[in-house]
Every structure is written in structure tokens, then in C-alpha cells.
Short mmCIF file of C-alpha atoms in Angstrom, two decimals:
data_model
loop_
_atom_site.label_atom_id
_atom_site.label_comp_id
_atom_site.label_asym_id
_atom_site.label_seq_id
_atom_site.Cartn_x
_atom_site.Cartn_y
_atom_site.Cartn_z
CA UNK R 1 53.72 97.71 40.30
CA UNK R 2 56.51 96.18 38.18
CA UNK R 3 57.07 92.88 39.88
CA UNK R 4 57.98 89.95 37.60
CA UNK R 5 56.94 86.36 37.38
CA UNK R 6 60.42 85.40 38.42
CA UNK R 7 60.19 87.47 41.59
CA UNK R 8 56.85 85.89 42.40
CA UNK R 9 58.27 82.42 41.91
CA UNK R 10 61.18 83.15 44.21
CA UNK R 11 59.03 84.71 46.84
CA UNK R 12 56.62 81.75 46.82
CA UNK R 13 59.51 79.33 47.30
CA UNK R 14 60.82 81.43 50.18
CA UNK R 15 57.39 81.25 51.84
CA UNK R 16 57.31 77.49 51.45
CA UNK R 17 60.88 76.85 52.75
CA UNK R 18 60.97 79.71 55.28
CA UNK R 19 64.59 80.11 54.21
CA UNK R 20 66.46 82.09 51.53
CA UNK R 21 69.23 79.48 51.57
CA UNK R 22 66.83 76.55 50.98
CA UNK R 23 64.83 78.46 48.39
CA UNK R 24 68.12 79.15 46.48
CA UNK R 25 69.04 75.44 46.66
CA UNK R 26 65.62 74.31 45.37
CA UNK R 27 65.56 76.86 42.60
CA UNK R 28 69.22 76.21 41.65
CA UNK R 29 70.13 79.92 42.21
CA UNK R 30 72.72 81.61 44.30
CA UNK R 31 71.70 82.94 47.69
CA UNK R 32 72.57 86.60 46.80
CA UNK R 33 70.44 86.33 43.62
CA UNK R 34 67.43 85.17 45.68
CA UNK R 35 68.07 87.92 48.24
CA UNK R 36 68.21 90.58 45.49
CA UNK R 37 64.89 89.41 43.93
CA UNK R 38 63.27 89.41 47.37
CA UNK R 39 64.43 93.00 47.97
CA UNK R 40 63.24 94.07 44.54
CA UNK R 41 59.78 92.61 45.25
CA UNK R 42 59.67 94.09 48.73
CA UNK R 43 60.57 97.55 47.36
CA UNK R 44 57.23 97.68 45.57
CA UNK R 45 55.24 97.41 48.83
CA UNK R 46 55.29 99.66 51.83
CA UNK R 47 54.26 96.75 54.11
CA UNK R 48 56.84 94.06 55.05
CA UNK R 49 56.55 90.73 53.31
CA UNK R 50 58.97 88.99 55.62
CA UNK R 51 60.82 89.71 58.80
CA UNK R 52 63.94 88.14 60.43
CA UNK R 53 64.09 87.52 64.14
CA UNK R 54 67.31 86.05 65.36
CA UNK R 55 68.36 83.90 62.44
CA UNK R 56 64.86 82.76 61.52
CA UNK R 57 62.89 84.16 58.55
CA UNK R 58 59.12 84.70 59.11
CA UNK R 59 56.51 85.53 56.58
CA UNK R 60 54.22 88.32 57.67
CA UNK R 61 50.37 88.12 57.36
CA UNK R 62 50.61 90.44 54.41
CA UNK R 63 53.38 88.31 52.84
CA UNK R 64 51.23 85.25 53.25
CA UNK R 65 48.41 86.91 51.31
CA UNK R 66 50.86 87.88 48.56
CA UNK R 67 52.10 84.33 48.45
CA UNK R 68 48.54 83.01 47.92
CA UNK R 69 48.09 85.45 45.10
CA UNK R 70 51.47 84.60 43.60
CA UNK R 71 50.60 80.85 43.58
CA UNK R 72 47.36 81.62 41.72
CA UNK R 73 49.11 83.89 39.15
CA UNK R 74 51.85 81.28 38.50
CA UNK R 75 49.25 78.51 38.23
CA UNK R 76 47.44 80.43 35.55
CA UNK R 77 50.72 81.01 33.66
CA UNK R 78 51.60 77.33 33.87
CA UNK R 79 48.04 76.47 32.55
CA UNK R 80 48.55 78.79 29.58
CA UNK R 81 51.87 77.03 28.71
CA UNK R 82 50.35 73.59 29.11
CA UNK R 83 47.25 74.45 26.99
CA UNK R 84 49.45 75.76 24.29
CA UNK R 85 51.51 72.50 24.21
CA UNK R 86 48.43 70.36 24.43
CA UNK R 87 46.97 72.24 21.35
CA UNK R 88 50.09 71.20 19.52
CA UNK R 89 49.52 67.60 20.43
CA UNK R 90 52.14 67.39 23.09
CA UNK R 91 51.83 65.73 26.48
CA UNK R 92 52.20 68.57 28.92
CA UNK R 93 51.71 69.50 32.53
CA UNK R 94 53.46 68.99 35.86
CA UNK R 95 54.83 65.80 37.29
CA UNK R 96 55.25 66.13 41.04
CA UNK R 97 57.54 63.72 42.94
CA UNK R 98 58.88 63.55 46.45
CA UNK R 99 62.01 61.34 46.91
CA UNK R 100 63.88 60.22 50.00
CA UNK R 101 67.38 61.71 49.99
CA UNK R 102 69.22 58.54 48.93
CA UNK R 103 66.70 58.21 46.16
CA UNK R 104 68.53 60.97 44.29
CA UNK R 105 70.95 58.36 43.13
CA UNK R 106 68.10 56.30 41.59
CA UNK R 107 65.28 58.55 40.36
CA UNK R 108 67.09 60.50 37.56
CA UNK R 109 67.56 57.33 35.54
CA UNK R 110 63.83 56.40 35.64
CA UNK R 111 62.95 60.03 34.60
CA UNK R 112 65.51 60.75 31.90
CA UNK R 113 64.01 59.10 28.81
CA UNK R 114 60.42 60.00 29.77
CA UNK R 115 61.27 63.70 30.10
CA UNK R 116 63.26 63.73 26.83
CA UNK R 117 60.26 62.13 25.03
CA UNK R 118 57.86 64.69 26.43
CA UNK R 119 59.47 68.18 26.42
CA UNK R 120 56.25 69.80 27.58
CA UNK R 121 56.39 68.20 31.07
CA UNK R 122 57.59 70.27 33.95
CA UNK R 123 59.21 68.21 36.76
CA UNK R 124 58.70 69.26 40.38
CA UNK R 125 61.05 67.08 42.46
CA UNK R 126 61.42 67.38 46.24
CA UNK R 127 64.37 65.46 47.65
CA UNK R 128 64.02 65.20 51.47
CA UNK R 129 63.82 62.68 54.30
CA UNK R 130 61.29 59.89 54.66
CA UNK R 131 59.05 61.74 57.14
CA UNK R 132 58.58 64.72 54.81
CA UNK R 133 58.14 62.42 51.72
CA UNK R 134 55.25 60.58 53.47
CA UNK R 135 53.77 63.85 54.65
CA UNK R 136 53.71 65.30 51.14
CA UNK R 137 52.05 62.09 49.81
CA UNK R 138 49.50 62.05 52.63
CA UNK R 139 48.52 65.66 51.84
CA UNK R 140 48.22 64.78 48.17
CA UNK R 141 50.84 67.35 47.21
CA UNK R 142 52.62 64.94 44.82
CA UNK R 143 51.77 62.33 42.21
CA UNK R 144 54.27 59.81 43.44
CA UNK R 145 56.85 59.18 46.13
CA UNK R 146 60.07 57.15 46.00
CA UNK R 147 60.80 55.30 49.26
CA UNK R 148 62.81 52.31 50.46
CA UNK R 149 60.56 51.71 53.47
CA UNK R 150 56.80 51.52 52.80
CA UNK R 151 54.55 53.67 55.11
CA UNK R 152 52.76 51.80 57.82
CA UNK R 153 49.83 54.04 58.29
CA UNK R 154 49.00 55.08 54.76
CA UNK R 155 47.04 53.17 52.20
CA UNK R 156 49.15 53.17 49.04
CA UNK R 157 49.71 51.29 45.84
CA UNK R 158 53.27 50.76 44.56
CA UNK R 159 55.49 49.52 41.84
CA UNK R 160 58.87 47.96 42.75
CA UNK R 161 61.78 49.50 40.95
CA UNK R 162 65.00 47.88 42.30
CA UNK R 163 66.66 46.52 45.37
CA UNK R 164 68.37 48.65 47.96
CA UNK R 165 71.39 47.28 49.88
CA UNK R 166 72.88 48.78 53.03
CA UNK R 167 76.49 47.89 54.14
CA UNK R 168 78.66 48.93 57.07
CA UNK R 169 81.33 51.21 55.64
CA UNK R 170 84.48 52.86 56.97
CA UNK R 171 87.22 55.04 55.59
CA UNK R 172 89.47 53.34 53.02
CA UNK R 173 92.35 55.52 54.31
CA UNK R 174 92.55 53.83 57.72
CA UNK R 175 96.02 52.22 58.21
CA UNK R 176 94.42 49.25 59.99
CA UNK R 177 90.94 48.69 58.56
CA UNK R 178 88.39 46.77 60.62
CA UNK R 179 88.27 43.11 59.62
CA UNK R 180 85.29 40.78 59.15
CA UNK R 181 83.29 40.51 62.35
CA UNK R 182 80.06 39.46 63.99
CA UNK R 183 77.43 42.12 64.50
CA UNK R 184 78.84 42.87 68.00
CA UNK R 185 81.59 44.91 66.20
CA UNK R 186 79.05 47.72 65.98
CA UNK R 187 79.32 48.16 69.78
CA UNK R 188 83.08 48.92 69.42
CA UNK R 189 82.87 51.54 66.63
CA UNK R 190 81.80 55.22 66.58
CA UNK R 191 78.66 55.11 64.50
CA UNK R 192 77.42 58.08 62.44
CA UNK R 193 73.67 58.32 62.15
CA UNK R 194 71.25 60.02 59.76
CA UNK R 195 68.66 62.37 61.28
CA UNK R 196 65.31 61.27 62.74
CA UNK R 197 62.84 60.64 59.97
CA UNK R 198 65.44 59.18 57.62
CA UNK R 199 64.66 55.84 56.01
CA UNK R 200 68.28 54.78 56.31
CA UNK R 201 68.25 55.50 60.03
CA UNK R 202 64.97 53.62 60.44
CA UNK R 203 66.46 50.52 58.74
CA UNK R 204 69.71 50.74 60.67
CA UNK R 205 67.98 51.21 64.08
CA UNK R 206 65.74 48.17 63.39
CA UNK R 207 68.91 46.04 62.96
CA UNK R 208 70.50 47.43 66.06
CA UNK R 209 67.35 46.82 68.08
CA UNK R 210 66.84 43.30 66.69
CA UNK R 211 70.30 42.28 68.02
CA UNK R 212 70.02 44.31 71.25
CA UNK R 213 73.20 46.24 70.55
CA UNK R 214 74.61 49.07 72.68
CA UNK R 215 75.80 51.31 69.93
CA UNK R 216 77.79 54.52 70.44
CA UNK R 217 76.30 57.33 68.41
CA UNK R 218 79.26 59.46 67.35
CA UNK R 219 77.25 62.12 65.58
CA UNK R 220 74.05 62.74 63.63
CA UNK R 221 74.01 64.33 60.21
CA UNK R 222 71.19 65.50 57.98
CA UNK R 223 72.13 64.10 54.56
CA UNK R 224 73.70 61.01 53.04
CA UNK R 225 76.45 63.19 51.43
CA UNK R 226 77.37 64.62 54.88
CA UNK R 227 77.59 61.10 56.39
CA UNK R 228 79.60 59.93 53.46
CA UNK R 229 82.21 62.71 53.79
CA UNK R 230 82.43 62.22 57.51
CA UNK R 231 83.17 58.54 57.08
CA UNK R 232 85.72 59.23 54.33
CA UNK R 233 87.47 61.63 56.70
CA UNK R 234 87.70 58.92 59.33
CA UNK R 235 85.29 60.49 61.85
CA UNK R 236 83.33 57.20 62.27
CA UNK R 237 81.46 54.43 60.54
CA UNK R 238 77.98 54.12 59.24
CA UNK R 239 75.54 51.76 57.60
CA UNK R 240 74.97 53.23 54.13
CA UNK R 241 73.11 52.42 50.89
CA UNK R 242 75.42 50.96 48.26
CA UNK R 243 73.69 53.01 45.53
CA UNK R 244 75.29 56.31 46.88
CA UNK R 245 78.87 55.18 47.41
CA UNK R 246 79.94 53.67 44.09
CA UNK R 247 82.67 56.22 43.21
CA UNK R 248 84.09 56.27 46.75
CA UNK R 249 84.40 52.47 46.75
CA UNK R 250 86.11 52.51 43.34
CA UNK R 251 88.48 55.29 44.48
CA UNK R 252 89.38 53.50 47.71
CA UNK R 253 87.97 56.33 49.84
CA UNK R 254 85.48 53.95 51.46
CA UNK R 255 85.58 50.26 52.22
CA UNK R 256 82.85 47.78 53.04
CA UNK R 257 83.28 45.91 56.41
CA UNK R 258 81.76 42.39 56.28
CA UNK R 259 79.37 41.96 59.19
CA UNK R 260 77.01 39.07 60.04
CA UNK R 261 73.49 39.95 58.91
CA UNK R 262 74.60 42.64 56.45
CA UNK R 263 73.82 43.92 53.90
CA UNK R 264 70.38 45.03 55.06
CA UNK R 265 67.91 44.70 52.16
CA UNK R 266 64.92 46.71 51.19
CA UNK R 267 63.31 47.70 47.83
CA UNK R 268 62.98 51.05 46.13
CA UNK R 269 59.24 51.49 45.61
CA UNK R 270 57.38 54.24 43.64
CA UNK R 271 54.23 54.72 45.69
CA UNK R 272 50.99 56.66 45.32
CA UNK R 273 47.77 57.06 47.24
CA UNK R 274 45.31 54.31 46.64
CA UNK R 275 42.45 55.38 44.37
CA UNK R 276 44.34 58.47 43.27
CA UNK R 277 42.99 60.15 40.13
CA UNK R 278 46.02 60.53 37.82
CA UNK R 279 46.60 63.40 35.54
CA UNK R 280 47.53 62.42 31.94
CA UNK R 281 51.16 63.18 32.75
CA UNK R 282 51.15 61.02 35.94
CA UNK R 283 49.35 58.21 34.12
CA UNK R 284 51.89 58.29 31.32
CA UNK R 285 54.84 58.25 33.69
CA UNK R 286 53.46 55.20 35.55
CA UNK R 287 53.05 53.42 32.19
CA UNK R 288 56.62 54.37 31.37
CA UNK R 289 57.84 52.74 34.61
CA UNK R 290 55.94 49.55 34.08
CA UNK R 291 57.24 49.11 30.54
CA UNK R 292 60.75 50.32 30.91
CA UNK R 293 61.99 49.61 34.46
CA UNK R 294 63.64 46.26 33.51
CA UNK R 295 65.58 47.78 30.71
CA UNK R 296 66.65 50.89 32.79
CA UNK R 297 67.92 48.69 35.60
CA UNK R 298 69.86 46.57 33.13
CA UNK R 299 71.30 49.61 31.29
CA UNK R 300 72.07 51.86 34.22
CA UNK R 301 72.46 49.70 37.26
CA UNK R 302 74.33 46.62 36.04
CA UNK R 303 77.25 47.60 38.29
CA UNK R 304 74.98 47.44 41.29
CA UNK R 305 73.70 43.93 40.52
CA UNK R 306 77.21 42.70 39.83
CA UNK R 307 78.62 44.07 43.05
CA UNK R 308 75.81 42.59 45.20
CA UNK R 309 76.39 39.23 43.43
CA UNK R 310 80.15 39.48 44.04
CA UNK R 311 79.65 40.09 47.78
CA UNK R 312 77.33 37.10 48.08
CA UNK R 313 79.62 34.71 46.27
#
């Protein structure tokens, strides 16, 4: 047997995502590179690790056993690395976060200085929709989760990071842009939705339901970036978080449409299970957030605060 740690890492990610494409994305590798490493690992066994039926990849029973062994092996390797760093007096270990998809515009700035100060920390960051974020927290798979809508059925503690504002936006390329209107304008526009389980969709649907609006759903897309590009292309309108559309607003690719009752407001919260026992790394990160969040917001998000203030004036 000549399999490598790299092959085991890739195979484990494939078993977790049930997809070569998704595994490649999460590992920041190309799809062909992941496929080659899977084949090289498979060539060392005469029993299939995976099988493809239709367009869906399935892990065989034997593959599932190998994945369990791979996870244990990789865990031991990480432990060796962490113990070595700890022996040198460095804070080391894994910091595991799950973040709602629009949170990817926020979380890097709250992590950057912390990770630079502690080179021995390995970050495991899952960017996904709200439903999956809450699921990973409930299963205690992560240390913290970043959400803009607090879970209703989970007992958590939290620290507020910064405000989240959602506006109705349309393409800045439209020859006759929609003017300021009351909320009934949403009934006249083709609206682009995020997928079920998205925090943005949840907030948008609450607004629509509150005002008993009959909104035409033009399409449903599974990421904020996809929605943004569809709106830029003139395929419809959507209620989107300001945090993710800064460049498009500055470039004139998107425009905000003033509507009564907007923007919708929520707060980015870092949450964790109540009574959770923190690792030294997780405890240090929470302390970092408590001490540095005000400075980070002032340094990195002053444009956000200024924009919101200008819209309210």
C-alpha cells in the first residue's frame, strides 16, 4: 500500500460531500486533480470505494470503512502537529466555523488578525446556507456559527458583530430604472429568490408575508453570487444584503430601489451551543472577538456604516 495522506484527505472530503466537484471546491483544488487522486487511491484496492449511478456518486460500504480509518489517521497526524507547536509554546489546534453564505463577506475580517497572530491554528470553514449551518452547530461539529437570523429551536449563546441591511436592488443598466415606491411595487416585479434554507430568503419572505404581497417568483438560485449576477444581467430584482454588493453599487452595475419598510435589518451574530466546552483555540478566538470587534468594524466596514447613514438621511 502506497497511499498518501493527501489521497486520504481528498477521499474523506469526497465521502463527506458525496461529490467530486464539491470536494474540489472545498479543498481549493481542480476537479481533475481530485479525480486523479481518487483513482490513484482506488487503484490500491480491488474493492470499489465509490460508484456512480446516473450522475450521483455513492460511497460503497467498503469505502465508508476506509473513510472512517482515514479520518482517524488524519486526526492523529493533526494531533502530532498540534503537540509539536504546543511544545514550542504556540497556540495550536483547529478552529471550526460554519458560516451562512452571505457571511463570507464578513467573517474573513474577524479572522485575519487572529490567524496571523497564531500560525499554529488550522481553520476549518464551511460556507453554506442557514439550514446546514444550524445543523452543524446542533450536531456539535463546529465551535461557532455566523448567522444573521438566530435559531428558534436551539439554545445558544452569542456575540453581536455588526448590523446586516437588506435592500431591494435591480440592474444599474436598465434604461428606465424603477423609481421610489411603496412595498406594493414588489408585486409588479420579477423577484429572484434564494433557495429554501437561506437566511436571506427567510428574512425576505417574512417581509412579503407581513404585507400580504402576491409576489411573482421569477427564479430560485442557490447562492448570493448567482442572484447578484442574475440581477446585474437584468433577469429580475431581489432583496439582497448590502454587505455583498459594494463593488456592484460603486460600478453602477446594481442600483438600490427605495421601498417603504426597507432596508430590512438584522444582526450578524457569532453563536455557539450553550454550555459548550471550548478548546483553548476556540476560547482564544472568542476573547479576540470580544476585544477587537469594535476596532475591526471601524477599520474594515466604515463604508458600510457611512452608506447606511446616507440612505437614512
